[in-house]
Coordinates of C-alpha atoms in Angstrom, one line a residue:
X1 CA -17.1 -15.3 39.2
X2 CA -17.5 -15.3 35.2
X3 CA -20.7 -13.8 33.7
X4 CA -22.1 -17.1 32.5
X5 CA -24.4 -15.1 30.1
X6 CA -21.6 -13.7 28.0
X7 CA -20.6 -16.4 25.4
X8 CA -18.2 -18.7 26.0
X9 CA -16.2 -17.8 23.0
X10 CA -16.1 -14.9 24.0
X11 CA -14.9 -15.2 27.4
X12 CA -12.2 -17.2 26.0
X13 CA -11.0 -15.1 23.6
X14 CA -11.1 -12.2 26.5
X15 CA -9.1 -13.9 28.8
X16 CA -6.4 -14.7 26.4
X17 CA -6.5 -10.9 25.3
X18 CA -5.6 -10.2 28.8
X19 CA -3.2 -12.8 29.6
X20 CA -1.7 -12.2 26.3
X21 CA -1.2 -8.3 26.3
X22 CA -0.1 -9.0 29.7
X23 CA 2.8 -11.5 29.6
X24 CA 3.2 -12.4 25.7
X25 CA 1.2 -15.1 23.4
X26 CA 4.5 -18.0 24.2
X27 CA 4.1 -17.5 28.5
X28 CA 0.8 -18.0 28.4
X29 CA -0.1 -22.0 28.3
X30 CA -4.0 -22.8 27.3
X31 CA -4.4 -23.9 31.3
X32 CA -4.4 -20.5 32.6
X33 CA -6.6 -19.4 29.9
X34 CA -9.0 -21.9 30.7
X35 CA -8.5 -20.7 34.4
X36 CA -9.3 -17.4 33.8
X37 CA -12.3 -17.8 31.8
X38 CA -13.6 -20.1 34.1
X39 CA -14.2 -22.8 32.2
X40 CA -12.3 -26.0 31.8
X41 CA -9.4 -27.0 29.1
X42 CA -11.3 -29.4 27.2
X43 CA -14.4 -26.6 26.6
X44 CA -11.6 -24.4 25.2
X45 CA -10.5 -27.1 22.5
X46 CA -14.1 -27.3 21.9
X47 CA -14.3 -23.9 20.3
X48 CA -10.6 -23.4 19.5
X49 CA -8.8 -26.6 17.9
X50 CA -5.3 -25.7 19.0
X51 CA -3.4 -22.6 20.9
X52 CA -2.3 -21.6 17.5
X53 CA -5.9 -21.1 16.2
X54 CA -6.7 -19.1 19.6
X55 CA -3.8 -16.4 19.4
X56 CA -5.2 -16.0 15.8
X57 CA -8.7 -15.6 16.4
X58 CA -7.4 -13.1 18.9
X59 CA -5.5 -10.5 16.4
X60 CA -9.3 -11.1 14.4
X61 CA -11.2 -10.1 16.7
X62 CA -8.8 -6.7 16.8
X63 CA -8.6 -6.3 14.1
X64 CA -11.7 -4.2 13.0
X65 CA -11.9 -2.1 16.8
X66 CA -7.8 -1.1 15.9
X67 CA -8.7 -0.1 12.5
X68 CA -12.1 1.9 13.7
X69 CA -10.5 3.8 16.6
X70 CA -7.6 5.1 13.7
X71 CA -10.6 6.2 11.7
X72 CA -12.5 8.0 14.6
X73 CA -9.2 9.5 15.6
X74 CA -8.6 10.9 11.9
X75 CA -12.3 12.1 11.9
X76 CA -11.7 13.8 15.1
X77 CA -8.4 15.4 14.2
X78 CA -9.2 19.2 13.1
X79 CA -7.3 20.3 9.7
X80 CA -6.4 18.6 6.7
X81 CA -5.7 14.9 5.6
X82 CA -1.9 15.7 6.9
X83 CA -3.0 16.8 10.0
X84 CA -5.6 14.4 10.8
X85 CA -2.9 11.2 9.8
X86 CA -0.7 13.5 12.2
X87 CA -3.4 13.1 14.8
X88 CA -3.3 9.7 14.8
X89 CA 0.4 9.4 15.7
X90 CA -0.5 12.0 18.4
X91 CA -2.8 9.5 19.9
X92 CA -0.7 7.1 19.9
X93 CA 1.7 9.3 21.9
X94 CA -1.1 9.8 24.5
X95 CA -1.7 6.3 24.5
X96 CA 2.2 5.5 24.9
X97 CA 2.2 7.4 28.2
X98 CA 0.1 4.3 30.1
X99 CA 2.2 2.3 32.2
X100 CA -0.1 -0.8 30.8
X101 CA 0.5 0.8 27.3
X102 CA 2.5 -2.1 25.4
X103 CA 2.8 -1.0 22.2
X104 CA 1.3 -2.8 18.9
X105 CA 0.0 -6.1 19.6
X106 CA 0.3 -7.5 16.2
X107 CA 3.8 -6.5 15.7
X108 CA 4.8 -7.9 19.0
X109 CA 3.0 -11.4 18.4
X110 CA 5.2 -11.1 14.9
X111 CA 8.2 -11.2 16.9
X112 CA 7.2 -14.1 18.8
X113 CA 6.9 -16.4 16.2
X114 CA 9.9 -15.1 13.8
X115 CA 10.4 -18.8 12.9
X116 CA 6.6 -19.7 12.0
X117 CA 6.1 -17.3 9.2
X118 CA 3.3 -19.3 8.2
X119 CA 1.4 -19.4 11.6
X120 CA -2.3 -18.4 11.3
X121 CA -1.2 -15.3 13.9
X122 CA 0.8 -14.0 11.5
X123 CA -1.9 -14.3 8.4
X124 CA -4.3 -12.3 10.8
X125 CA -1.7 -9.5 11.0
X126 CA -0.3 -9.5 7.9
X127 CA -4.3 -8.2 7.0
X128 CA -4.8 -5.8 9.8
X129 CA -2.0 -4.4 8.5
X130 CA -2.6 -4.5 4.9
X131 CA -6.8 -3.4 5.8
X132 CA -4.8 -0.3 7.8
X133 CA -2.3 0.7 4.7
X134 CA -5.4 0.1 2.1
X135 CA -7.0 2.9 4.4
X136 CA -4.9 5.3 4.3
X137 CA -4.5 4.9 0.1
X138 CA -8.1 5.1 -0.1
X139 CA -8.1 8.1 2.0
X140 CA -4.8 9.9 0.2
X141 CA -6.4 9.1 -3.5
X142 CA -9.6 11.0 -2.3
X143 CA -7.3 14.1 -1.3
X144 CA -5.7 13.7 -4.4
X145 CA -2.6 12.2 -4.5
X146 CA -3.6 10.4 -7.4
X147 CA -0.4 7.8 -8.4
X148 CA 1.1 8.9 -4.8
X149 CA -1.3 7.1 -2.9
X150 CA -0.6 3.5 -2.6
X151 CA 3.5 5.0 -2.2
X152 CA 2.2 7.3 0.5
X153 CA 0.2 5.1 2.3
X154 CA 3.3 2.8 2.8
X155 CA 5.3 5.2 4.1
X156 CA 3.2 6.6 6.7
X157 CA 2.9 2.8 7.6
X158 CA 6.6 2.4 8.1
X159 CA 6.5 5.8 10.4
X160 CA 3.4 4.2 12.9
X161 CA 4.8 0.4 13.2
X162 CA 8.6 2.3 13.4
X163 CA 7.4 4.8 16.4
X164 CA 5.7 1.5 18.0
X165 CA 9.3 -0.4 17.8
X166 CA 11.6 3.1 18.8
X167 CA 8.4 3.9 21.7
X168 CA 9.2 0.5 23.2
X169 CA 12.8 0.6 23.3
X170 CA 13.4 4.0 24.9
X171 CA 9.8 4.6 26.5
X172 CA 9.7 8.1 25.3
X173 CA 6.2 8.7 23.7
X174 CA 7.9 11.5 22.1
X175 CA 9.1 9.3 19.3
X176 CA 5.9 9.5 18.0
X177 CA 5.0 13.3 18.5
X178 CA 8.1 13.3 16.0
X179 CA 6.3 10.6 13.6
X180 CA 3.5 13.0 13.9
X181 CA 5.1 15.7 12.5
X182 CA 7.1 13.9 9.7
X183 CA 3.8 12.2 8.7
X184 CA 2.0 15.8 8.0
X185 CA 5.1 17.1 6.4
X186 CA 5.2 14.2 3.9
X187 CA 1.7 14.6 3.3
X188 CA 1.5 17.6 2.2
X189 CA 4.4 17.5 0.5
X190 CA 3.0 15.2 -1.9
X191 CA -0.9 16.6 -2.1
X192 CA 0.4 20.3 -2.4
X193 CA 3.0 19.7 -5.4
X194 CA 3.1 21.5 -7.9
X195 CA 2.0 19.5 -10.9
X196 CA 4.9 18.5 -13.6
X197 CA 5.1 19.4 -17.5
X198 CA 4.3 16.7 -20.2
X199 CA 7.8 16.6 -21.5
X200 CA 5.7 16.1 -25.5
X201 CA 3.1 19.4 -25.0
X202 CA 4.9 21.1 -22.1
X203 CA 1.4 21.5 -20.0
X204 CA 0.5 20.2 -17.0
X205 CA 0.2 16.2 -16.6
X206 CA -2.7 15.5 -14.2
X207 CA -1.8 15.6 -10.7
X208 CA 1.0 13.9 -9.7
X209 CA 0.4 10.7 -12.6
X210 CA 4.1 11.2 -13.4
X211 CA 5.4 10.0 -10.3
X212 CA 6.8 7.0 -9.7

């Protein structure tokens, strides 16, 4: 039986979570969400107009949660900003070892709807994503990578949603022990270089403001 206190939005949008993580957003039809919240299909289109609008509601409602567990892992992670981004990879290599462990759901609902690159879904994840990278260049500009950061923060992206795509296809977790260590290599590559010479006065420019 369903709790009947929690809200029925709410068990919605936790049944599709499971059914979707499970089989994929396009298996799933809106009758066996219904079915497994317990309710019927026409209280579902009272809270959600259309399938669409439910698969995107669901990457919202992850959103936040995906983006706070990267932020406790990184606060957990002993070391410096390198090795704390480096942590999060590593998590995800723990992670990765589940049987249940699927990889990213916002990159595989992306794949899924390819053709629709203006679905809803895809607006949700397009901001996780861009919430996630905005992170990471708040995070590298207070370690002082100055003009680095925004470039930074995009490349670590690429290295997390590439180890989800390579983890997936070869179910070796190790592909992202491997992102781990490239991540914390670039990092410090770019926060411990040595600053460059202003070409006019042959001192040092301020950290890293002459790179591209």
């Amino acid at each position: 039986m369903k709790d009947s206190s929690q809200p029925t939005r709410e068990r919605i949008l936790e049944a599709a979570g499971k059914l979707f993580h499970r089989d994929g957003i396009r298996a799933i039809s809106v009758d066996a969400i219904a079915e497994k919240a317990g309710i019927t299909k026409r209280t579902l289109y009272y809270h959600f107009r259309s399938k669409d609008d439910l698969i995107a509601a669901h990457l919202q409602v992850r959103d936040e949660p995906n983006l706070v567990l990267f932020k406790r892992w990184f606060e957990e992670t002993k070391g410096d900003t390198a090795e704390r981004v480096a942590g999060i990879c590593r998590h995800l290599a723990q992670s990765a070892h589940s049987a249940k462990w699927k990889g990213c759901g916002f990159l595989r609902t992306s794949v899924e709807l390819i053709n629709l690159p203006g679905h809803p879904a895809l607006v949700a994840a397009r901001a996780h994503k861009k919430r996630v990278e905005d992170w990471l260049a708040s995070t590298f500009m207070e370690a002082g990578a100055g003009n680095d950061a925004r470039p930074l923060a995009r490349q670590i992206m690429l290295l997390l949603d590439g180890s989800f795509a390579v983890v997936l296809l070869h179910r070796d977790p190790s592909y992202m022990e491997t992102a781990a260590d490239a991540a914390a290599e670039l990092i410090k590559s770019r926060l411990t270089a040595p600053p460059e010479l202003d070409c006019a006065t042959d001192k040092p420019c301020q950290l890293n403001e002459s790179r591209p």
